mmCIF file of C-alpha atoms in Angstrom:
data_model
loop_
_atom_site.group_PDB
_atom_site.id
_atom_site.type_symbol
_atom_site.label_atom_id
_atom_site.label_comp_id
_atom_site.label_asym_id
_atom_site.label_seq_id
_atom_site.Cartn_x
_atom_site.Cartn_y
_atom_site.Cartn_z
ATOM 1 C CA MET F 1463 20.222 161.230 -9.132
ATOM 2 C CA ALA F 1464 21.202 157.643 -9.948
ATOM 3 C CA ALA F 1465 24.650 157.983 -8.341
ATOM 4 C CA ASN F 1466 23.207 158.923 -4.871
ATOM 5 C CA VAL F 1467 19.682 157.535 -4.748
ATOM 6 C CA ARG F 1468 17.684 154.664 -5.999
ATOM 7 C CA VAL F 1469 14.077 155.375 -6.390
ATOM 8 C CA THR F 1470 11.348 152.762 -6.498
ATOM 9 C CA THR F 1471 7.638 152.179 -5.536
ATOM 10 C CA GLU F 1472 8.204 148.605 -4.129
ATOM 11 C CA LEU F 1473 7.453 148.402 -0.510
ATOM 12 C CA LYS F 1474 9.058 145.009 0.003
ATOM 13 C CA SER F 1475 12.410 144.685 1.872
ATOM 14 C CA PRO F 1476 15.455 144.538 -0.343
ATOM 15 C CA SER F 1477 16.802 140.997 -1.296
ATOM 16 C CA GLU F 1478 20.535 142.036 -1.381
ATOM 17 C CA VAL F 1479 22.487 141.147 1.741
ATOM 18 C CA GLY F 1480 23.765 144.198 3.592
ATOM 19 C CA VAL F 1481 22.729 147.341 5.371
ATOM 20 C CA HIS F 1482 20.252 149.631 3.528
ATOM 21 C CA TYR F 1483 19.344 153.157 4.234
ATOM 22 C CA ARG F 1484 15.936 154.247 3.141
ATOM 23 C CA LEU F 1485 13.459 157.076 3.032
ATOM 24 C CA LEU F 1486 9.838 156.243 2.789
ATOM 25 C CA CYS F 1487 7.506 159.220 1.459
ATOM 26 C CA MET F 1488 4.430 159.055 3.617
ATOM 27 C CA THR F 1489 2.682 162.344 2.488
ATOM 28 C CA GLY F 1490 2.953 165.136 0.059
ATOM 29 C CA PRO F 1491 3.410 165.093 -3.827
ATOM 30 C CA ASN F 1492 5.781 162.163 -3.903
ATOM 31 C CA LYS F 1493 3.824 159.988 -1.506
ATOM 32 C CA GLY F 1494 4.528 156.368 -2.057
ATOM 33 C CA ASN F 1495 8.019 156.741 -3.348
ATOM 34 C CA VAL F 1496 10.708 154.821 -1.646
ATOM 35 C CA TYR F 1497 14.268 156.393 -1.709
ATOM 36 C CA TYR F 1498 17.428 154.111 -1.029
ATOM 37 C CA LEU F 1499 20.308 156.371 -0.184
ATOM 38 C CA THR F 1500 23.546 155.203 -1.850
ATOM 39 C CA GLY F 1501 25.639 158.374 -2.044
ATOM 40 C CA LYS F 1502 27.762 160.118 0.458
ATOM 41 C CA ARG F 1503 25.620 163.350 0.038
ATOM 42 C CA VAL F 1504 22.082 163.411 -0.792
ATOM 43 C CA VAL F 1505 20.458 166.673 -1.550
ATOM 44 C CA ILE F 1506 16.562 167.211 -0.979
ATOM 45 C CA GLY F 1507 14.889 170.288 -2.673
ATOM 46 C CA ARG F 1508 12.550 171.354 -5.515
ATOM 47 C CA GLY F 1509 15.464 172.275 -7.653
ATOM 48 C CA GLU F 1510 16.137 170.124 -10.800
ATOM 49 C CA THR F 1511 19.642 169.269 -9.459
ATOM 50 C CA ALA F 1512 18.381 167.795 -6.302
ATOM 51 C CA ASP F 1513 19.008 164.131 -5.794
ATOM 52 C CA ILE F 1514 15.391 163.892 -4.230
ATOM 53 C CA GLN F 1515 13.362 166.419 -6.126
ATOM 54 C CA ILE F 1516 9.870 167.598 -4.399
ATOM 55 C CA VAL F 1517 7.816 169.983 -6.303
ATOM 56 C CA ASP F 1518 6.341 172.106 -3.368
ATOM 57 C CA ALA F 1519 6.420 175.799 -3.037
ATOM 58 C CA LYS F 1520 7.195 175.474 0.690
ATOM 59 C CA ILE F 1521 10.587 173.858 -0.006
ATOM 60 C CA SER F 1522 13.627 175.630 -1.141
ATOM 61 C CA ARG F 1523 15.701 174.605 -4.209
ATOM 62 C CA GLU F 1524 18.246 172.974 -1.968
ATOM 63 C CA HIS F 1525 16.285 172.534 1.288
ATOM 64 C CA GLY F 1526 18.430 169.908 3.230
ATOM 65 C CA GLU F 1527 21.188 167.364 2.752
ATOM 66 C CA LEU F 1528 21.867 163.896 4.047
ATOM 67 C CA SER F 1529 25.662 163.115 4.634
ATOM 68 C CA PHE F 1530 26.900 159.527 5.245
ATOM 69 C CA SER F 1531 29.675 158.974 7.814
ATOM 70 C CA GLU F 1532 30.226 156.358 10.694
ATOM 71 C CA ASN F 1533 27.673 154.076 9.300
ATOM 72 C CA ALA F 1534 24.815 156.528 9.603
ATOM 73 C CA TYR F 1535 23.276 159.558 7.725
ATOM 74 C CA THR F 1536 23.059 163.033 9.207
ATOM 75 C CA ILE F 1537 20.386 165.359 7.961
ATOM 76 C CA THR F 1538 21.344 169.208 7.754
ATOM 77 C CA ASP F 1539 19.157 172.157 7.094
ATOM 78 C CA LEU F 1540 20.650 174.139 4.271
ATOM 79 C CA GLY F 1541 19.173 177.450 5.483
ATOM 80 C CA ALA F 1542 15.747 176.832 4.150
ATOM 81 C CA GLN F 1543 12.878 179.366 4.988
ATOM 82 C CA ASN F 1544 10.613 176.683 6.290
ATOM 83 C CA GLY F 1545 13.200 174.521 7.900
ATOM 84 C CA ILE F 1546 13.373 170.762 8.709
ATOM 85 C CA ILE F 1547 11.483 169.015 11.577
ATOM 86 C CA VAL F 1548 12.504 165.612 12.874
ATOM 87 C CA ASN F 1549 10.064 163.913 15.493
ATOM 88 C CA ASP F 1550 8.298 167.281 15.934
ATOM 89 C CA THR F 1551 11.423 169.258 16.658
ATOM 90 C CA LYS F 1552 12.942 171.756 14.389
ATOM 91 C CA ILE F 1553 16.629 170.966 13.751
ATOM 92 C CA LYS F 1554 19.584 172.483 12.138
ATOM 93 C CA GLN F 1555 21.568 169.183 12.051
ATOM 94 C CA LYS F 1556 20.716 165.697 13.459
ATOM 95 C CA LYS F 1557 22.122 162.156 13.083
ATOM 96 C CA LEU F 1558 19.281 159.994 12.081
ATOM 97 C CA ASN F 1559 18.006 156.837 13.915
ATOM 98 C CA ASP F 1560 15.967 154.096 12.615
ATOM 99 C CA GLY F 1561 12.216 154.874 12.481
ATOM 100 C CA GLU F 1562 12.530 158.604 12.720
ATOM 101 C CA LYS F 1563 10.127 160.982 11.070
ATOM 102 C CA ILE F 1564 11.329 163.845 8.707
ATOM 103 C CA VAL F 1565 8.964 166.707 7.921
ATOM 104 C CA ILE F 1566 10.163 168.931 4.859
ATOM 105 C CA GLY F 1567 7.313 171.396 3.640
ATOM 106 C CA GLN F 1568 4.069 169.239 3.190
ATOM 107 C CA THR F 1569 6.142 166.073 2.766
ATOM 108 C CA VAL F 1570 6.669 163.439 5.681
ATOM 109 C CA PHE F 1571 9.519 160.825 5.307
ATOM 110 C CA LYS F 1572 10.207 157.711 7.370
ATOM 111 C CA TYR F 1573 13.775 157.074 7.714
ATOM 112 C CA ASN F 1574 14.760 153.342 8.081
ATOM 113 C CA VAL F 1575 17.953 151.317 8.495
ATOM 114 C CA ILE F 1576 17.311 147.843 7.003
ATOM 115 C CA ASN F 1577 19.739 144.969 7.683
ATOM 116 C CA VAL F 1578 19.250 142.121 5.301
ATOM 117 C CA ALA F 1579 20.855 138.822 6.602
ATOM 118 C CA GLN F 1580 21.407 135.679 4.533
ATOM 119 C CA SER F 1581 18.704 133.474 4.070
ATOM 120 C CA MET F 1582 18.452 130.009 5.865
ATOM 121 C CA GLU F 1583 19.011 128.342 2.484
ATOM 122 C CA MET F 1584 22.212 130.249 1.829
ATOM 123 C CA LEU F 1585 23.554 129.687 5.251
ATOM 124 C CA ILE F 1586 22.885 125.896 4.764
ATOM 125 C CA ALA F 1587 24.406 125.921 1.303
ATOM 126 C CA GLU F 1588 27.633 127.605 2.583
ATOM 127 C CA ALA F 1589 27.800 125.096 5.528
ATOM 128 C CA THR F 1590 27.603 122.113 3.061
ATOM 129 C CA PRO F 1591 28.988 123.589 -0.283
ATOM 130 C CA ASP F 1592 29.449 120.304 -2.090
ATOM 131 C CA SER F 1593 26.121 118.750 -1.022
ATOM 132 C CA ALA F 1594 23.281 118.077 -3.630
ATOM 133 C CA MET F 1595 21.125 120.280 -1.558
ATOM 134 C CA ALA F 1596 23.571 123.249 -1.825
ATOM 135 C CA LYS F 1597 24.064 122.803 -5.575
ATOM 136 C CA GLU F 1598 20.146 123.062 -5.916
ATOM 137 C CA ILE F 1599 19.990 126.227 -3.831
ATOM 138 C CA LYS F 1600 22.737 127.891 -5.781
ATOM 139 C CA ARG F 1601 20.751 127.117 -8.919
ATOM 140 C CA GLY F 1602 17.819 128.974 -7.521
ATOM 141 C CA VAL F 1603 15.774 125.968 -7.126
ATOM 142 C CA LYS F 1604 13.267 125.822 -4.088
ATOM 143 C CA VAL F 1605 14.477 123.116 -1.906
ATOM 144 C CA LYS F 1606 12.537 121.346 1.074
ATOM 145 C CA VAL F 1607 15.089 120.263 3.787
ATOM 146 C CA PRO F 1608 14.378 116.713 4.904
ATOM 147 C CA LEU F 1609 15.567 116.896 8.459
ATOM 148 C CA LYS F 1610 15.986 113.264 8.968
ATOM 149 C CA ASN F 1611 18.427 113.038 5.926
ATOM 150 C CA LEU F 1612 20.206 116.322 6.781
ATOM 151 C CA LYS F 1613 22.695 114.715 9.357
ATOM 152 C CA ASN F 1614 23.776 111.935 6.798
ATOM 153 C CA GLU F 1615 24.275 114.539 4.136
ATOM 154 C CA VAL F 1616 26.617 116.737 6.243
ATOM 155 C CA GLU F 1617 28.442 113.602 7.580
ATOM 156 C CA GLU F 1618 28.983 112.461 3.864
ATOM 157 C CA ASN F 1619 30.047 116.029 2.700
ATOM 158 C CA TYR F 1620 32.654 116.369 5.645
ATOM 159 C CA LYS F 1621 33.407 112.620 5.663
ATOM 160 C CA ILE F 1622 33.316 112.701 9.483
ATOM 161 C CA ASP F 1623 33.030 108.888 9.640
ATOM 162 C CA LYS F 1624 36.842 108.602 8.900
ATOM 163 C CA PRO F 1625 39.183 108.707 11.765
ATOM 164 C CA VAL F 1626 40.162 112.155 12.710
ATOM 165 C CA ASN F 1627 41.909 113.726 15.705
ATOM 166 C CA ALA F 1628 39.929 114.657 18.823
ATOM 167 C CA ASN F 1629 39.730 118.392 18.214
ATOM 168 C CA ALA F 1630 38.602 117.955 14.445
ATOM 169 C CA THR F 1631 35.910 115.482 15.689
ATOM 170 C CA SER F 1632 34.744 118.110 18.135
ATOM 171 C CA LYS F 1633 34.608 120.821 15.733
ATOM 172 C CA SER F 1634 32.788 118.593 13.312
ATOM 173 C CA LYS F 1635 30.121 117.626 15.831
ATOM 174 C CA PHE F 1636 29.573 121.095 16.690
ATOM 175 C CA LEU F 1637 29.307 122.142 13.066
ATOM 176 C CA ILE F 1638 26.563 119.184 12.495
ATOM 177 C CA PHE F 1639 24.769 120.444 15.616
ATOM 178 C CA GLY F 1640 24.674 123.992 14.255
ATOM 179 C CA ILE F 1641 23.458 123.127 10.889
ATOM 180 C CA ILE F 1642 20.843 120.824 12.226
ATOM 181 C CA LEU F 1643 19.663 123.557 14.531
ATOM 182 C CA ILE F 1644 19.350 125.976 11.465
ATOM 183 C CA ALA F 1645 17.476 123.248 9.582
ATOM 184 C CA ILE F 1646 14.915 123.072 12.443
ATOM 185 C CA VAL F 1647 14.397 126.747 12.434
ATOM 186 C CA PHE F 1648 14.271 126.876 8.593
ATOM 187 C CA ILE F 1649 11.648 124.352 8.595
ATOM 188 C CA PHE F 1650 9.356 125.625 11.208
ATOM 189 C CA LEU F 1651 9.647 129.273 10.185
ATOM 190 C CA GLY F 1652 9.296 128.842 6.433
ATOM 191 C CA GLY F 1653 11.200 125.858 4.904
ATOM 192 C CA ASP F 1654 8.057 124.087 3.903
ATOM 193 C CA ASP F 1655 6.014 124.698 0.800
ATOM 194 C CA LYS F 1656 3.241 126.571 2.733
ATOM 195 C CA PRO F 1657 3.537 130.446 1.825
ATOM 196 C CA ALA F 1658 4.216 132.795 4.676
ATOM 197 C CA ALA F 1659 1.580 134.947 6.099
ATOM 198 C CA THR F 1660 1.551 138.382 4.551
ATOM 199 C CA VAL F 1661 -0.222 141.645 5.532
ATOM 200 C CA LYS F 1662 -3.318 142.143 3.311
ATOM 201 C CA ALA F 1663 -4.721 145.429 2.277
ATOM 202 C CA THR F 1664 -7.142 145.217 5.197
ATOM 203 C CA GLY F 1665 -4.336 145.140 7.487
ATOM 204 C CA LYS F 1666 -5.166 141.690 8.788
ATOM 205 C CA VAL F 1667 -2.710 138.923 9.409
ATOM 206 C CA ASN F 1668 -2.642 135.318 10.234
ATOM 207 C CA PRO F 1669 -2.748 135.467 14.004
ATOM 208 C CA THR F 1670 -0.732 132.321 14.555
ATOM 209 C CA ASP F 1671 2.223 133.812 12.312
ATOM 210 C CA LEU F 1672 2.262 137.542 13.024
ATOM 211 C CA GLU F 1673 4.147 139.749 10.485
ATOM 212 C CA ILE F 1674 4.920 143.233 11.350
ATOM 213 C CA PHE F 1675 4.729 145.975 8.463
ATOM 214 C CA ASN F 1676 7.227 148.643 9.346
ATOM 215 C CA GLU F 1677 6.144 150.910 6.155
ATOM 216 C CA SER F 1678 7.359 147.978 3.866
ATOM 217 C CA VAL F 1679 9.663 146.006 5.992
ATOM 218 C CA ILE F 1680 8.018 142.713 6.801
ATOM 219 C CA VAL F 1681 9.698 141.236 9.899
ATOM 220 C CA LYS F 1682 8.510 137.776 11.172
ATOM 221 C CA ALA F 1683 7.962 137.666 14.872
ATOM 222 C CA THR F 1684 5.684 136.229 17.614
ATOM 223 C CA ALA F 1685 3.005 138.151 19.304
ATOM 224 C CA ASP F 1686 4.951 138.208 22.493
ATOM 225 C CA ASP F 1687 8.314 139.149 20.970
ATOM 226 C CA PRO F 1688 9.848 141.894 23.060
ATOM 227 C CA GLU F 1689 11.007 143.983 20.104
ATOM 228 C CA THR F 1690 7.488 143.745 18.709
ATOM 229 C CA LYS F 1691 6.003 144.809 21.880
ATOM 230 C CA LYS F 1692 8.386 147.669 22.286
ATOM 231 C CA LYS F 1693 7.532 148.999 18.727
ATOM 232 C CA LEU F 1694 3.722 148.630 19.428
ATOM 233 C CA ASP F 1695 4.002 150.588 22.748
ATOM 234 C CA ALA F 1696 6.085 153.265 21.171
ATOM 235 C CA LEU F 1697 3.462 153.755 18.297
ATOM 236 C CA ILE F 1698 0.552 154.021 20.788
ATOM 237 C CA HIS F 1699 2.352 156.181 23.146
ATOM 238 C CA SER F 1700 3.303 158.505 20.173
ATOM 239 C CA GLY F 1701 -0.287 158.360 18.764
ATOM 240 C CA ARG F 1702 -1.784 159.474 22.152
ATOM 241 C CA ARG F 1703 0.632 162.335 22.498
ATOM 242 C CA GLU F 1704 -0.273 163.667 18.949
ATOM 243 C CA PHE F 1705 -3.958 163.163 19.971
ATOM 244 C CA ARG F 1706 -3.517 165.344 23.061
ATOM 245 C CA GLU F 1707 -1.793 168.064 21.102
ATOM 246 C CA GLY F 1708 -4.611 168.099 18.558
ATOM 247 C CA ASN F 1709 -2.671 166.511 15.705
ATOM 248 C CA TYR F 1710 -5.532 164.023 14.805
ATOM 249 C CA PHE F 1711 -4.231 163.082 11.461
ATOM 250 C CA ARG F 1712 -0.633 162.321 12.785
ATOM 251 C CA ALA F 1713 -2.335 160.395 15.594
ATOM 252 C CA MET F 1714 -4.401 158.429 13.198
ATOM 253 C CA GLU F 1715 -1.235 157.316 11.241
ATOM 254 C CA GLU F 1716 0.442 155.983 14.499
ATOM 255 C CA PHE F 1717 -2.615 154.034 15.479
ATOM 256 C CA ARG F 1718 -2.956 152.441 12.028
ATOM 257 C CA LEU F 1719 0.698 151.494 12.158
ATOM 258 C CA ALA F 1720 -0.074 149.878 15.516
ATOM 259 C CA LEU F 1721 -2.991 147.852 14.259
ATOM 260 C CA LEU F 1722 -0.845 146.526 11.292
ATOM 261 C CA ILE F 1723 1.522 145.044 14.017
ATOM 262 C CA SER F 1724 -1.311 143.899 16.329
ATOM 263 C CA PRO F 1725 -4.729 143.896 14.342
ATOM 264 C CA ASN F 1726 -6.874 143.122 17.513
ATOM 265 C CA ASN F 1727 -5.188 145.642 19.736
ATOM 266 C CA GLY F 1728 -7.857 147.360 21.876
ATOM 267 C CA GLN F 1729 -6.110 150.492 22.740
ATOM 268 C CA ALA F 1730 -5.050 151.224 19.155
ATOM 269 C CA SER F 1731 -8.498 150.579 17.834
ATOM 270 C CA PHE F 1732 -10.257 152.697 20.497
ATOM 271 C CA TYR F 1733 -7.823 155.700 20.059
ATOM 272 C CA LEU F 1734 -7.856 155.495 16.142
ATOM 273 C CA SER F 1735 -11.713 155.656 16.214
ATOM 274 C CA LYS F 1736 -11.534 158.535 18.889
ATOM 275 C CA ALA F 1737 -9.067 160.577 16.868
ATOM 276 C CA LYS F 1738 -11.011 160.191 13.620
ATOM 277 C CA GLN F 1739 -14.183 161.211 15.495
ATOM 278 C CA ARG F 1740 -12.524 164.217 17.204
ATOM 279 C CA LEU F 1741 -11.168 165.479 13.822
ATOM 280 C CA ASP F 1742 -14.387 165.037 12.138
ATOM 281 C CA ASP F 1743 -16.065 167.057 14.885
ATOM 282 C CA GLU F 1744 -13.648 169.737 14.908
ATOM 283 C CA ILE F 1745 -13.787 170.378 11.188
ATOM 284 C CA LYS F 1746 -17.701 170.241 11.159
ATOM 285 C CA LYS F 1747 -17.839 172.689 13.897
ATOM 286 C CA ASN F 1748 -15.466 175.038 12.193
ATOM 287 C CA PHE F 1749 -17.289 174.781 8.984
ATOM 288 C CA GLU F 1750 -20.626 175.430 10.488
ATOM 289 C CA LYS F 1751 -19.267 178.563 12.334
ATOM 290 C CA GLY F 1752 -17.482 179.787 9.403
ATOM 291 C CA ALA F 1753 -20.609 179.563 7.267
ATOM 292 C CA GLN F 1754 -22.637 181.465 9.765
ATOM 293 C CA GLU F 1755 -20.123 184.083 9.976
ATOM 294 C CA GLN F 1756 -19.656 184.404 6.251
ATOM 295 C CA ASP F 1757 -23.428 184.799 5.832
ATOM 296 C CA ALA F 1758 -23.446 187.551 8.451
ATOM 297 C CA LYS F 1759 -20.683 189.205 6.638
ATOM 298 C CA LYS F 1760 -18.339 188.749 9.730
ATOM 299 C CA TYR F 1761 -15.480 188.018 7.375
ATOM 300 C CA GLN F 1762 -12.588 188.147 9.821
ATOM 301 C CA SER F 1763 -14.267 185.649 12.144
ATOM 302 C CA ALA F 1764 -15.130 183.500 9.164
ATOM 303 C CA ILE F 1765 -11.445 183.629 7.994
ATOM 304 C CA VAL F 1766 -10.312 182.320 11.531
ATOM 305 C CA SER F 1767 -12.881 179.348 11.199
ATOM 306 C CA PHE F 1768 -12.004 178.406 7.638
ATOM 307 C CA CYS F 1769 -8.270 178.536 8.439
ATOM 308 C CA SER F 1770 -8.702 176.400 11.512
ATOM 309 C CA VAL F 1771 -10.005 173.635 9.153
ATOM 310 C CA VAL F 1772 -7.026 174.241 6.857
ATOM 311 C CA GLN F 1773 -4.600 173.999 9.806
ATOM 312 C CA LEU F 1774 -6.084 170.791 11.106
ATOM 313 C CA ILE F 1775 -5.523 169.001 7.784
ATOM 314 C CA LYS F 1776 -2.694 171.107 6.474
ATOM 315 C CA GLU F 1777 -0.504 167.983 5.457
ATOM 316 C CA TYR F 1778 -3.451 166.523 3.327
ATOM 317 C CA PRO F 1779 -4.232 169.338 0.690
ATOM 318 C CA ASP F 1780 -6.007 166.726 -1.384
ATOM 319 C CA ASP F 1781 -8.584 166.312 1.258
ATOM 320 C CA GLU F 1782 -11.957 167.590 -0.046
ATOM 321 C CA ARG F 1783 -12.610 169.486 3.261
ATOM 322 C CA TYR F 1784 -9.334 171.245 2.706
ATOM 323 C CA LYS F 1785 -10.212 172.225 -0.738
ATOM 324 C CA THR F 1786 -13.685 173.499 0.314
ATOM 325 C CA ALA F 1787 -12.235 175.641 3.060
ATOM 326 C CA MET F 1788 -9.779 177.069 0.578
ATOM 327 C CA THR F 1789 -12.695 177.809 -1.824
ATOM 328 C CA ASN F 1790 -14.552 179.713 0.992
ATOM 329 C CA LEU F 1791 -11.494 181.757 1.735
ATOM 330 C CA SER F 1792 -11.220 182.655 -1.911
ATOM 331 C CA ALA F 1793 -14.903 183.852 -1.913
ATOM 332 C CA ILE F 1794 -14.235 186.100 1.244
ATOM 333 C CA GLU F 1795 -11.014 187.446 -0.610
ATOM 334 C CA SER F 1796 -13.352 188.561 -3.467
ATOM 335 C CA ALA F 1797 -15.987 189.954 -1.086
ATOM 336 C CA LEU F 1798 -13.354 192.051 0.523
ATOM 337 C CA GLY F 1799 -11.654 193.095 -2.664
ATOM 338 C CA MET F 1800 -8.375 191.210 -1.792
ATOM 339 C CA GLU F 1801 -5.919 189.814 -4.099
ATOM 340 C CA LYS F 1802 -6.247 185.974 -4.650
ATOM 341 C CA GLY F 1803 -4.002 184.132 -1.936
ATOM 342 C CA GLU F 1804 -3.707 187.197 0.234
ATOM 343 C CA ILE F 1805 -5.430 185.410 3.155
ATOM 344 C CA LYS F 1806 -2.696 183.412 4.783
ATOM 345 C CA CYS F 1807 -3.716 180.644 7.231
ATOM 346 C CA PHE F 1808 -0.007 180.057 8.133
ATOM 347 C CA GLU F 1809 2.640 182.355 9.596
ATOM 348 C CA GLU F 1810 5.383 183.139 7.053
ATOM 349 C CA LYS F 1811 8.740 182.811 8.781
ATOM 350 C CA SER F 1812 11.862 184.536 7.629
ATOM 351 C CA ALA F 1813 14.982 182.428 7.016
ATOM 352 C CA ASN F 1814 16.583 183.984 10.112
ATOM 353 C CA SER F 1815 13.760 183.240 12.478
ATOM 354 C CA GLY F 1816 14.201 180.949 15.272
ATOM 355 C CA ASN F 1817 12.111 177.889 16.268
#
């Protein structure tokens, strides 16, 4: 595994400069694990030789693979019985884009492409390699950039006060302007000693310094940033679609992510509350109906009711309501003289079945 995947539970962005490809495990037995893809071919499955091993009866030993080419990963179904779903569509092969969801068995992954740029400190250090400030930065010392002294330090480092030709003078002035501009941005976006705002466990952020939580990637932006607004609108649109289709748990996930971006967003708050209420109502209704049918020995109808609960929260088998529904189904199996596990709430699909 080590050659193809680096596994961690750290949700913070990588510090190493470059492009990183990552799978964040959002549900299932491996929930919370972060997989950084480093190999040309990464196999996902329940077998011991899989690069990403998931112990799940609904997953094949070698369920799917991620192959790297042309600066992107492509996911391929290796003929697994239960297939692979990307963004609610069953696929055989698909080139992955940043932010897409992958469903394998009971596990949902979020795929991200993370581009880590150089820090402001290192940009300044490279621009003025012989300056005292650069030496401190390279030693790992936290520095505070004094804007009024930066111009003098740059001029001293490049000795631009000495006679030079016109072209060189023009280039030096341009370089100075660029470095000063970088320093201004650095100072106002985090160059001082004040700690940057962070997303707390409550999901709240400092409203004057919004930080976007992208399943662990913290991106600094302003509330009216176009990319931020685009991401927020996409999450709300996706959540409303899931809500209309009755996928209430998935809808709630989308609205929670939207609220991490914009904690006071009215639409996301309203639909999150509505989705939770609708899910609770559906589960309660099916439990009550199933219990009445079970008491009246209308077992086939009771099976339908309890299976409806299981299907509503099928991606969350640790939910107490899921466990209760399965216990009730086991009791019905005993009453009907059936084998344990004989009642199936999900249709078993063959390897050759279509979508």
